[in-house]
Coordinates of C-alpha atoms in Angstrom, one line a residue:
M964 CA 0.0 0.0 0.0
A965 CA 1.4 3.4 -1.0
L966 CA 1.8 6.2 1.4
N967 CA -0.5 9.2 0.7
L968 CA 1.6 12.3 1.4
N969 CA -1.2 14.7 0.4
K970 CA -3.6 13.4 3.0
N971 CA -4.2 15.9 5.9
L972 CA -3.5 14.0 9.1
K973 CA -5.2 16.4 11.4
L974 CA -8.8 15.5 12.2
Y975 CA -9.7 18.5 14.4
Y976 CA -8.8 22.2 14.4
S977 CA -9.3 24.7 17.2
I978 CA -11.2 27.8 16.8
S979 CA -8.0 29.9 16.8
E980 CA -6.5 27.7 14.0
V981 CA -9.6 28.1 11.9
A982 CA -9.8 31.9 12.5
K983 CA -6.1 32.2 11.3
M984 CA -6.9 30.1 8.2
F985 CA -9.4 32.7 7.1
G986 CA -8.0 35.9 8.7
L987 CA -11.0 36.2 11.0
N988 CA -11.6 36.8 14.6
E989 CA -12.8 33.9 16.8
S990 CA -15.9 36.0 17.7
T991 CA -16.8 36.1 14.0
L992 CA -16.8 32.3 13.8
R993 CA -19.0 32.1 16.9
Y994 CA -21.4 34.6 15.4
W995 CA -21.5 32.6 12.1
E996 CA -22.4 29.4 14.2
Q997 CA -25.4 31.3 15.6
E998 CA -26.5 32.6 12.1
F999 CA -25.9 29.4 10.0
P1000 CA -27.5 26.4 11.7
F1001 CA -25.6 23.9 9.5
L1002 CA -22.3 25.2 11.0
K1003 CA -22.0 23.1 14.2
P1004 CA -18.4 22.2 15.2
K1005 CA -18.0 19.2 17.6
T1006 CA -17.6 20.2 21.2
Q1007 CA -16.2 18.2 24.1
S1008 CA -18.7 17.3 26.7
G1009 CA -18.5 19.6 29.6
S1010 CA -15.6 21.8 28.3
K1011 CA -17.4 23.5 25.4
V1012 CA -14.1 23.5 23.4
R1013 CA -14.9 23.8 19.7
Q1014 CA -13.4 21.1 17.4
Y1015 CA -13.7 21.9 13.7
Q1016 CA -13.5 19.1 11.2
E1017 CA -12.8 19.4 7.4
K1018 CA -16.6 19.5 6.7
D1019 CA -16.9 22.5 9.0
I1020 CA -14.0 24.2 7.3
E1021 CA -15.7 23.7 3.9
Q1022 CA -18.8 25.3 5.4
I1023 CA -16.8 28.3 6.7
K1024 CA -15.0 28.6 3.3
L1025 CA -18.5 29.0 1.6
I1026 CA -19.7 31.5 4.2
H1027 CA -16.4 33.5 4.0
N1028 CA -16.6 33.6 0.3
L1029 CA -20.1 35.0 0.3
V1030 CA -19.7 37.4 3.2
K1031 CA -16.1 38.6 3.2
V1032 CA -15.0 38.1 -0.4
R1033 CA -18.2 38.9 -2.3
G1034 CA -19.6 41.4 0.2
F1035 CA -23.0 39.9 0.9
K1036 CA -24.8 40.6 4.0
I1037 CA -25.6 37.7 6.4
A1038 CA -29.2 37.5 5.4
A1039 CA -28.3 37.5 1.7
A1040 CA -25.7 34.8 2.2
K1041 CA -28.2 32.7 4.1
K1042 CA -30.7 33.1 1.3
I1043 CA -28.2 32.1 -1.4
I1044 CA -27.0 29.0 0.6
F1045 CA -30.5 27.8 1.4
Q1046 CA -31.9 28.4 -2.2
N1047 CA -29.0 27.2 -4.3
R1048 CA -26.5 25.4 -2.1
D1049 CA -24.8 23.5 -5.0
G1050 CA -24.4 26.7 -7.1
A1051 CA -23.0 28.6 -4.2
D1052 CA -20.5 25.8 -3.5
K1053 CA -19.3 25.7 -7.1
R1054 CA -18.9 29.5 -7.3
A1055 CA -16.8 29.5 -4.2
E1056 CA -14.6 26.7 -5.6
V1057 CA -14.2 28.5 -8.9
L1058 CA -13.4 31.8 -7.2
T1059 CA -10.8 30.0 -5.0
R1060 CA -9.1 28.5 -8.1
L1061 CA -9.1 31.8 -9.9
I1062 CA -7.4 33.5 -6.9
D1063 CA -4.8 30.8 -6.8
V1064 CA -4.1 31.1 -10.6
R1065 CA -3.8 34.9 -10.2
A1066 CA -1.2 34.5 -7.4
E1067 CA 0.7 32.0 -9.6
L1068 CA 0.7 34.4 -12.6
Q1069 CA 1.8 37.3 -10.4
A1070 CA 4.7 35.2 -9.1
L1071 CA 5.7 34.3 -12.7
R1072 CA 5.5 37.9 -13.7
K1073 CA 7.9 38.8 -10.8
Q1074 CA 10.3 36.2 -12.0
L1075 CA 10.2 37.4 -15.6
D1076 CA 10.7 41.0 -14.5
A1077 CA 13.8 39.9 -12.5
L1078 CA 15.3 38.4 -15.6
Q1079 CA 15.1 41.6 -17.6

């Protein structure tokens, strides 16, 4: 059996780790948990420590794209997600890919400029 080096070995992320991933405050994530009922990270019994899984991070990525990147208000983001979940997911994925491609092109341009 071959070793899969691309597999993410971490199962749970803390709220501070997730906040850093998206450049958000922890309080923003807590607020989003109240506003979007499908965003429910696992909590330890008794301690109330949030443990985000990959599925939670995908949900946050979608909300972040709608609210922070595209500038929708919370109510509008909810409406988009509940009316057309698949379309919102696909748009977020395409936007992420385009941002990555732009970053790669900018890096290539810097390398070309350095050669001249």
